[in-house]
Amino acid sequence: MDLKLDNVSHSYGDLEVLQNVSLDIPEGKIVCIVGPSGCGKSTLLRMIGGLEQPQKGKILQVGDVPKGCLNALTYVFQDFALLPWRTVEGNIKLVLEDHRLTAGQVEEIISDVLSRTKLSDFRTALPKQLSGGMKQRVALARALAVNPAVMLMDEPLSALDSQTRELLMGDLVALWERAPFTSVYVTHNLNEAVRLGHSIVVLSRRPGRIREIVEIDIPLADRNSSSINLERKQSQLWQLMRDEAIAADQELLIV
Amino acid sequence: MSNTNNATTSNNKVFKTVIFRGGGYSPKPLAWVGLSVFISLILMLEVLTRAGIITSLTMPIPSDVFWTLIELWQSGLLFKHLAPSLSRLVVGSFIGCSFGICVGIIIGLFSLARAGLVPLVAAIFPIPKIALLPLFVIWFGIDETSKYALIALGTFTPTVVATYGAVDNVDRTLIRMGQSYSLSWMSIVRKIVLPGAMPGVLSGLRISLAIAIILLVAAEMLGAEYGIGAYILQAGSLYDLERLFAGVAILSVLGVLVSAMIGLLEKILLKWRV
Ligand SMILES: Nc1ncnc2c1ncn2[C@@H]1O[C@H](COP(=O)(O)OP(=O)(O)OP(=O)(O)O)[C@@H](O)[C@H]1O
Ligand SMILES: [Mg+2]
């Protein structure tokens, strides 16, 4: 299943947030969205996920939702959004309980996603016992459990320290290599963008418009933090964003 | 080398330990402190009353109160007074709190209920329920029902206020998360809103149950032969200070027990809290 954004515009009152955003999200690819703070990235992602309605334009699903998919558009939140009163296992069960699954099927899904995210030993732990990186892994396992058609990730790694972020990026790449998933990945970290994105959408400052789409055709597995090609892409992105970021930073908010 | 004030010198440089100033503001459990405050206060009273500095007209001797309690227990009267009081407390506050929690949740979830009921609750809350005693007798009769009703009404309003506050405080990102996984409305309420509101509801119960104990005495003014409240009222009208204080002591113990029970409940239900 592909996604297609068709001329999406939105404003909050007088504040124009998004302007004529048109974008294709092809199946099996990771599309990164970068842009200066406050340019409407999170808003755009909420609209793609159906948590908010755009005032103009349409968001379309192209093709059918694949079979066996329990929740087509699935979020991974920046602050993990785990239920603190449920164990790791319980948090994953939460999203399976509303579907008609047998106990055996649920068990099978849970052990599968836990082993894919290297969490099998932490099944009965409560979120308060886990580190930030572990919590985000649990959130990832929960997202994988519903077998999503598209994963919508809003700065999923920005609450983590840089070492953990590096590790989790590696995990995401490994997960994608094993079973390519479709994803829209919002970040303000250009390094994450060039490591994980098949294409990178650069938004202008508010009102967010698409400035440029940068494609990277190096396979995900071959990208590492010291690759020269990636360095070049990253500085190209930074050139694109620099002026926007400076201008966005100096803008006075009229409230 | 000198070593005064934690300062040492070597090569003409002064080394001082950085002064610690980061303590406090974090309550620690110190169980024995509460008990020793009680005991020392009572001991002080004992000494002052025995020495005659406080006359027996203003304050009974604590040990006399203690013997009165023992006597009450040995004569079997303690149970006779305690049983009806406890059943009034349990039935009345159960009705009040469970209705209160239900209404609080409904107010928390539905804007219409909020708009309609919050002003009503605010209007009922400050009414001294004791002032309505005669009315309760006419509405519910002189028997147990009116006592249940009084305690129930008294615990209802604080429970409602605490509960809808607790529902309002449930983390919205958790609710968004539930919606993003297309959980049913019922699932979101049952699995996210209710457990999330639990800490607030429990601390509300603490207040409601203390109010229930206060109202117990008021309820037993409605004419009751037995009951801690009735016992205190009798003692008061005879100006029998020992028995009056014995009754008050029972109520205090009841208060401590209820509070400990809720503490236990919090420990069990809120294990997940950081
Ligand atoms: N519900 C809302 N009501 C009013 N204004 C909003 C709302 N949500 C977002 N905004 C405003 O819209 C603009 C874009 O917000 P958004 O969160 O999408 O930005 P962002 O690109 O995700 O920023 P960041 O990089 O800081 O996460 C901001 O100026 C924000 O203040
Ligand atoms: Mg954002």
XYZ file of C-alpha atoms and ligand atoms in Angstrom:
561
model
C 0.000 0.000 0.000
C 1.343 3.430 -0.973
C 0.308 6.773 0.470
C -0.268 9.937 -1.520
C -0.562 13.471 -0.180
C -2.405 15.738 -2.554
C -1.989 19.494 -2.048
C -2.353 19.429 1.719
C -2.695 22.844 3.388
C -3.592 23.679 6.936
C -3.738 26.610 9.312
C -4.467 26.968 12.996
C -6.545 30.143 13.118
C -4.392 32.786 11.462
C -1.263 30.676 11.709
C -0.583 29.039 8.351
C 1.255 25.813 9.105
C 1.329 23.803 5.874
C 1.072 24.995 2.283
C 0.392 22.783 -0.735
C 2.310 19.731 0.350
C 2.179 16.967 -2.255
C 4.144 13.816 -1.640
C 4.264 10.142 -2.569
C 5.201 7.550 -0.010
C 6.049 4.333 -1.853
C 5.636 0.916 -0.289
C 8.695 -0.537 1.383
C 10.592 2.760 1.569
C 11.482 5.068 4.451
C 10.660 8.702 3.758
C 12.327 11.135 6.120
C 10.890 14.590 6.730
C 13.234 17.272 7.997
C 12.641 20.969 8.512
C 13.178 23.770 10.975
C 11.434 23.704 14.320
C 7.750 24.591 14.151
C 7.421 24.143 10.394
C 4.564 21.662 10.753
C 6.277 18.260 10.595
C 4.351 16.798 13.514
C 1.136 18.296 12.194
C 1.743 16.677 8.809
C 2.404 13.316 10.437
C -0.761 13.563 12.557
C -2.695 14.174 9.359
C -1.127 11.192 7.612
C -2.074 9.082 10.624
C -5.671 10.308 10.651
C -5.397 11.984 14.042
C -6.132 15.373 12.506
C -7.909 16.582 9.372
C -6.271 18.912 6.849
C -8.299 21.968 5.890
C -7.400 21.615 2.226
C -6.141 18.744 0.161
C -6.416 15.008 0.588
C -4.450 12.149 2.006
C -4.993 8.987 0.017
C -4.234 5.321 0.504
C -3.225 3.813 -2.830
C -4.066 0.151 -3.107
C -5.448 -2.208 -0.494
C -4.239 -2.662 3.042
C -2.133 -5.845 3.017
C -3.668 -8.940 4.565
C -2.834 -9.687 8.175
C -2.376 -6.022 8.941
C -4.169 -5.087 12.171
C -3.586 -1.341 12.170
C -2.574 0.117 8.813
C -1.192 3.453 10.002
C 0.765 2.973 13.191
C 2.525 5.594 15.268
C 5.783 5.514 17.170
C 5.791 8.441 19.591
C 8.711 10.577 20.641
C 7.946 10.066 24.339
C 7.254 6.330 23.922
C 3.650 6.506 25.214
C 3.857 3.256 27.169
C 1.263 2.511 29.822
C 3.270 2.640 33.065
C 0.917 0.166 34.784
C 1.441 -2.571 32.227
C 4.476 -4.760 31.767
C 6.371 -4.923 28.477
C 4.202 -7.861 27.474
C 1.026 -6.122 28.646
C 1.818 -3.014 26.635
C 2.056 -5.085 23.477
C -1.047 -7.081 24.374
C -2.979 -3.822 24.726
C -2.988 -3.265 20.975
C -3.903 -6.887 20.204
C -6.780 -7.245 22.666
C -9.319 -5.444 20.494
C -8.768 -7.852 17.587
C -10.246 -11.317 17.454
C -7.104 -13.327 18.014
C -6.715 -16.597 19.862
C -4.452 -16.783 22.885
C -2.012 -18.818 20.785
C -1.856 -16.193 18.040
C -1.308 -13.408 20.559
C 1.468 -15.387 22.204
C 3.079 -16.057 18.835
C 3.019 -12.375 17.826
C 4.397 -11.243 21.174
C 7.324 -13.663 21.204
C 8.075 -12.800 17.592
C 8.213 -9.022 18.072
C 10.057 -9.326 21.374
C 12.770 -11.420 19.791
C 12.995 -9.064 16.810
C 13.565 -6.120 19.147
C 15.861 -8.112 21.470
C 13.474 -7.773 24.409
C 12.694 -11.415 25.167
C 14.390 -11.206 28.565
C 12.355 -8.179 29.630
C 8.858 -9.538 29.117
C 7.602 -8.975 32.627
C 9.442 -5.720 33.380
C 7.500 -2.534 34.103
C 8.333 0.591 32.053
C 9.776 2.323 35.132
C 12.480 -0.341 35.245
C 13.605 0.281 31.660
C 16.056 2.779 30.219
C 14.930 5.224 27.538
C 16.353 3.101 24.739
C 14.574 0.019 26.063
C 11.294 1.907 26.314
C 11.534 2.980 22.709
C 12.274 -0.627 21.750
C 9.096 -1.681 23.527
C 7.186 0.994 21.624
C 8.734 -0.319 18.416
C 7.793 -3.889 19.307
C 4.238 -2.735 19.973
C 4.120 -1.033 16.582
C 5.473 -4.137 14.845
C 2.927 -6.334 16.630
C 0.032 -4.914 14.627
C 1.919 -5.551 11.389
C 1.503 -1.989 10.111
C 1.327 -1.009 6.466
C 3.001 2.310 7.279
C 4.937 3.244 10.415
C 4.652 6.893 11.349
C 7.538 7.943 13.512
C 7.723 11.407 15.077
C 11.282 11.995 16.251
C 11.380 8.515 17.776
C 15.018 8.781 18.836
C 15.281 12.384 19.956
C 14.561 11.640 23.620
C 17.570 9.325 23.714
C 21.283 9.933 24.227
C 23.517 9.735 21.168
C 24.999 6.301 21.880
C 21.580 4.742 22.377
C 20.394 6.538 19.275
C 23.233 5.004 17.266
C 22.345 1.536 18.564
C 18.655 1.930 17.831
C 19.372 3.227 14.334
C 21.284 0.023 13.740
C 18.304 -1.946 15.046
C 15.910 -0.072 12.760
C 18.104 -0.807 9.752
C 18.293 -4.486 10.732
C 14.520 -4.635 11.144
C 14.017 -3.030 7.749
C 16.520 -5.397 6.094
C 14.681 -8.410 7.512
C 11.248 -7.250 6.457
C 11.137 -3.937 4.569
C 8.461 -1.710 6.062
C 7.034 1.566 4.805
C 7.693 4.502 7.053
C 7.379 8.246 7.355
C 10.114 9.335 9.683
C 10.106 12.870 11.092
C 13.370 14.083 12.556
C 15.417 17.203 13.033
C 18.616 15.199 13.099
C 20.187 15.193 9.618
C 22.420 12.270 10.471
C 19.381 10.108 11.245
C 17.815 11.261 8.017
C 20.744 10.242 5.810
C 21.190 6.941 7.626
C 17.573 5.823 7.450
C 15.901 7.650 4.572
C 15.490 6.361 1.049
C 14.297 9.845 0.294
C 14.493 12.956 2.429
C 11.885 15.656 2.206
C 13.132 19.084 3.219
C 10.405 21.443 4.397
C 10.752 25.206 4.455
C 10.106 27.203 7.582
C 6.502 27.857 8.524
C 4.287 27.736 6.522
C 5.814 24.405 5.612
C 6.281 23.857 1.872
C 8.388 21.193 0.231
C 11.728 22.790 -0.645
C 13.398 19.772 -2.064
C 13.345 15.994 -2.055
C 16.779 14.405 -1.793
C 17.080 10.776 -2.864
C 19.779 8.530 -1.477
C 20.312 5.291 -3.391
C 22.917 3.659 -1.155
C 21.372 0.534 0.444
C 20.564 1.084 4.137
C 22.890 -1.696 5.262
C 25.871 -0.084 3.554
C 25.473 3.278 5.217
C 27.586 3.904 8.239
C 28.507 6.978 10.205
C 31.856 7.459 8.399
C 30.779 7.158 4.776
C 31.958 10.038 2.585
C 28.936 9.927 0.324
C 26.634 10.294 3.292
C 28.722 13.174 4.624
C 28.227 14.895 1.310
C 24.467 14.321 1.375
C 24.286 15.543 4.938
C 26.117 18.794 4.193
C 23.938 19.272 1.113
C 20.896 18.983 3.371
C 22.423 21.364 5.875
C 23.032 23.946 3.128
C 19.375 23.654 2.188
C 18.184 24.043 5.748
C 20.655 26.549 7.163
C 19.027 29.744 5.968
C 15.562 28.476 6.777
C 16.676 27.508 10.258
C 18.281 30.887 10.902
C 15.211 32.715 9.646
C 12.895 30.466 11.660
C 14.975 31.031 14.754
C 14.790 34.806 14.436
C 11.099 34.943 13.771
C 8.999 36.595 16.448
C 5.977 34.621 17.441
C 2.854 36.703 17.083
C 0.486 35.232 19.581
C 49.153 21.455 57.196
C 46.059 22.653 58.988
C 42.834 20.703 58.961
C 40.227 23.049 60.361
C 36.867 23.660 58.616
C 37.484 20.819 56.185
C 40.162 22.961 54.571
C 43.587 21.640 53.752
C 46.515 23.462 52.250
C 49.380 22.251 50.191
C 51.698 24.323 48.013
C 49.920 27.429 49.292
C 46.678 26.338 47.640
C 43.583 25.949 49.796
C 41.413 22.840 49.267
C 37.913 23.037 50.647
C 35.171 20.426 50.518
C 32.262 21.763 48.500
C 29.391 22.433 50.892
C 26.450 20.081 50.353
C 23.210 21.988 49.844
C 21.084 19.598 47.822
C 19.133 17.755 50.536
C 15.520 17.888 51.639
C 12.221 18.146 49.743
C 11.927 14.383 49.444
C 9.637 12.745 52.019
C 11.061 9.561 53.482
C 9.097 6.994 55.461
C 9.896 7.471 59.165
C 7.279 5.304 60.849
C 8.462 5.691 64.433
C 8.313 9.496 64.369
C 4.527 9.596 64.154
C 4.201 7.176 67.031
C 6.640 9.032 69.261
C 4.860 12.345 68.649
C 1.640 10.696 69.870
C 3.277 9.121 72.871
C 5.155 12.215 73.997
C 2.055 14.392 73.692
C 0.049 11.929 75.777
C 2.836 11.611 78.336
C 3.005 15.382 78.650
C -0.741 15.571 79.234
C -0.500 12.776 81.786
C 2.141 14.652 83.781
C 0.377 18.005 83.562
C -3.039 16.635 84.592
C -1.650 14.541 87.426
C 0.300 17.508 88.775
C -2.908 19.521 88.708
C -1.506 22.158 86.378
C -4.393 21.305 84.077
C -7.541 20.803 86.137
C -9.672 17.708 85.687
C -12.490 20.004 84.565
C -10.712 20.919 81.367
C -8.906 17.714 80.525
C -9.195 14.135 81.789
C -6.115 12.202 82.860
C -5.022 10.115 79.825
C -4.550 6.941 81.854
C -8.107 7.270 83.184
C -9.317 7.482 79.600
C -7.308 4.368 78.859
C -8.918 2.472 81.769
C -12.331 3.636 80.634
C -11.566 2.112 77.218
C -10.475 -1.168 78.817
C -13.638 -1.236 80.897
C -15.700 -0.544 77.822
C -14.053 -3.437 76.082
C -14.413 -5.846 79.002
C -18.073 -5.065 79.478
C -18.679 -5.947 75.823
C -20.143 -2.499 75.243
C -17.298 -1.541 72.933
C -18.412 -4.078 70.372
C -22.039 -3.062 70.830
C -21.137 0.520 69.969
C -18.549 -0.228 67.327
C -20.535 -2.716 65.229
C -23.392 -0.412 64.236
C -20.988 2.491 63.723
C -18.774 0.468 61.428
C -21.697 -0.811 59.410
C -23.017 2.750 59.001
C -19.580 3.919 57.954
C -19.060 1.093 55.484
C -22.514 1.176 53.895
C -22.768 4.962 53.771
C -19.315 5.642 52.401
C -19.539 2.729 49.975
C -22.701 4.182 48.462
C -21.307 7.713 48.438
C -17.885 6.861 47.064
C -19.032 4.450 44.383
C -21.657 6.886 43.089
C -19.072 9.645 43.371
C -16.512 7.755 41.309
C -19.104 6.925 38.627
C -20.356 10.503 38.368
C -16.780 11.823 38.444
C -15.785 9.600 35.539
C -18.868 10.608 33.567
C -18.060 14.285 34.162
C -14.468 13.635 33.139
C -15.469 11.957 29.887
C -18.482 13.878 28.600
C -18.532 17.634 28.085
C -22.310 17.712 28.417
C -22.217 16.034 31.821
C -19.431 18.372 32.866
C -21.359 21.477 31.880
C -24.468 20.215 33.635
C -23.109 18.638 36.786
C -20.037 20.602 37.854
C -22.037 23.659 39.006
C -24.479 21.353 40.782
C -21.685 19.588 42.640
C -20.121 22.934 43.502
C -23.463 24.005 44.933
C -23.893 20.865 47.051
C -20.304 20.643 48.274
C -20.276 23.536 50.770
C -23.664 22.760 52.346
C -22.992 21.591 55.896
C -24.740 18.247 55.706
C -25.446 18.432 59.438
C -27.747 21.370 58.769
C -29.909 19.048 56.711
C -30.390 16.551 59.545
C -34.086 17.281 60.181
C -34.739 17.057 56.464
C -33.051 13.672 56.273
C -35.259 12.371 59.068
C -38.343 13.414 57.132
C -37.054 12.011 53.847
C -35.587 8.742 55.035
C -37.119 8.120 58.469
C -35.383 7.928 61.834
C -33.794 4.508 61.273
C -30.559 3.467 59.549
C -31.494 4.746 56.075
C -31.189 8.382 57.040
C -27.751 7.741 58.553
C -26.564 5.965 55.414
C -27.924 8.819 53.313
C -26.159 11.476 55.346
C -22.773 9.754 55.139
C -23.304 8.926 51.476
C -24.114 12.525 50.559
C -21.150 13.765 52.583
C -18.663 11.482 50.825
C -20.248 11.840 47.386
C -19.221 15.407 46.545
C -15.510 15.263 47.482
C -15.218 11.954 45.622
C -16.776 13.453 42.482
C -14.433 16.430 42.535
C -11.335 14.271 43.106
C -12.367 11.787 40.418
C -13.018 14.181 37.594
C -9.824 16.020 38.449
C -7.994 12.698 38.220
C -9.584 11.890 34.850
C -8.576 15.339 33.555
C -5.013 14.632 34.606
C -4.641 11.399 32.660
C -1.775 11.781 30.199
C -3.317 12.851 26.864
C -0.510 11.302 24.831
C -1.513 7.903 26.190
C -5.070 8.487 24.997
C -3.793 9.621 21.563
C -1.714 6.461 21.492
C -4.818 4.360 22.142
C -6.658 6.160 19.363
C -3.756 5.730 16.964
C -4.068 1.967 17.443
C -7.829 2.212 16.843
C -8.681 0.886 20.303
C -12.405 0.952 20.988
C -13.808 3.713 23.182
C -14.526 1.162 25.895
C -10.954 -0.125 25.787
C -9.506 3.364 26.050
C -11.681 4.164 29.052
C -11.097 0.840 30.784
C -7.419 0.310 30.054
C -6.044 3.847 29.839
C -8.326 6.385 31.531
C -9.334 4.383 34.614
C -5.888 3.124 35.642
C -4.448 6.542 34.853
C -6.987 8.204 37.133
C -6.435 5.709 39.962
C -3.817 7.695 41.933
C -6.068 10.761 42.056
C -9.133 8.709 42.963
C -7.329 7.037 45.861
C -6.077 10.288 47.332
C -9.623 11.606 46.976
C -10.890 8.576 48.914
C -8.554 9.452 51.760
C -10.365 12.768 52.204
C -13.841 11.337 51.616
C -13.424 8.637 54.246
C -12.173 11.112 56.834
C -15.288 13.167 56.134
C -17.333 9.981 56.527
C -15.996 9.513 60.055
C -16.852 13.120 60.927
C -20.365 12.641 59.628
C -20.776 9.371 61.505
C -21.071 11.285 64.767
C -23.495 13.688 63.141
C -25.546 10.792 61.796
C -25.786 9.243 65.222
C -27.210 12.509 66.568
C -30.267 11.466 64.613
C -31.162 9.255 67.508
C -29.215 6.079 67.896
C -29.065 3.873 70.944
C -25.694 2.395 70.080
C -22.768 3.755 68.107
C -19.547 5.587 68.850
C -21.257 8.876 68.041
C -24.123 8.084 70.390
C -21.660 7.117 73.095
C -19.780 10.414 72.719
C -23.004 12.433 72.745
C -24.210 10.714 75.922
C -20.887 11.299 77.626
C -20.938 14.914 76.509
C -24.376 15.609 77.883
C -23.329 14.125 81.242
C -20.049 16.017 81.093
C -18.215 12.730 81.558
C -14.841 13.697 80.115
C -13.221 10.255 80.418
C -15.901 8.598 78.329
C -16.010 11.506 75.904
C -12.296 11.213 75.265
C -12.481 7.422 75.105
C -15.000 7.826 72.258
C -12.859 10.421 70.526
C -9.846 8.124 70.800
C -11.799 5.356 69.084
C -12.650 7.706 66.219
C -9.010 8.737 65.883
C -7.877 5.141 65.764
C -10.543 4.517 63.140
C -9.150 7.416 61.117
C -5.605 6.087 61.327
C -6.783 2.618 60.313
C -8.701 3.916 57.295
C -5.721 5.954 56.185
C -3.410 2.958 56.587
C -5.830 0.842 54.570
C -5.735 3.303 51.698
C -1.950 3.416 51.986
C -1.917 -0.347 51.580
C -4.289 -0.142 48.635
C -2.005 2.425 46.998
C 0.958 0.163 47.515
C -0.812 -2.722 45.820
C -2.601 -0.879 43.011
C 0.057 1.709 42.231
C 3.150 -0.476 42.197
C 3.864 0.900 38.728
C 4.341 4.445 39.973
C 7.896 5.711 39.755
N -3.308 22.069 18.023
C -2.686 23.204 17.669
N -3.309 24.385 17.800
C -2.696 25.548 17.449
N -1.462 25.615 16.959
C -0.785 24.464 16.795
C -1.357 23.211 17.147
N -0.454 22.244 16.913
C 0.635 22.869 16.413
N 0.439 24.195 16.340
C 1.399 25.179 15.810
O 1.677 24.810 14.493
C 3.062 24.977 14.224
C 3.645 23.677 13.713
O 3.648 22.732 14.761
P 4.319 21.299 14.643
O 4.252 20.685 15.968
O 3.696 20.560 13.533
O 5.816 21.680 14.277
P 7.073 20.714 14.145
O 7.619 20.934 12.795
O 6.721 19.342 14.530
O 8.026 21.363 15.207
P 9.112 20.663 16.126
O 10.341 20.512 15.274
O 9.325 21.674 17.201
O 8.565 19.371 16.597
C 3.711 25.443 15.497
O 3.921 26.835 15.394
C 2.708 25.146 16.556
O 2.753 26.141 17.550
Mg 7.225 18.000 16.260
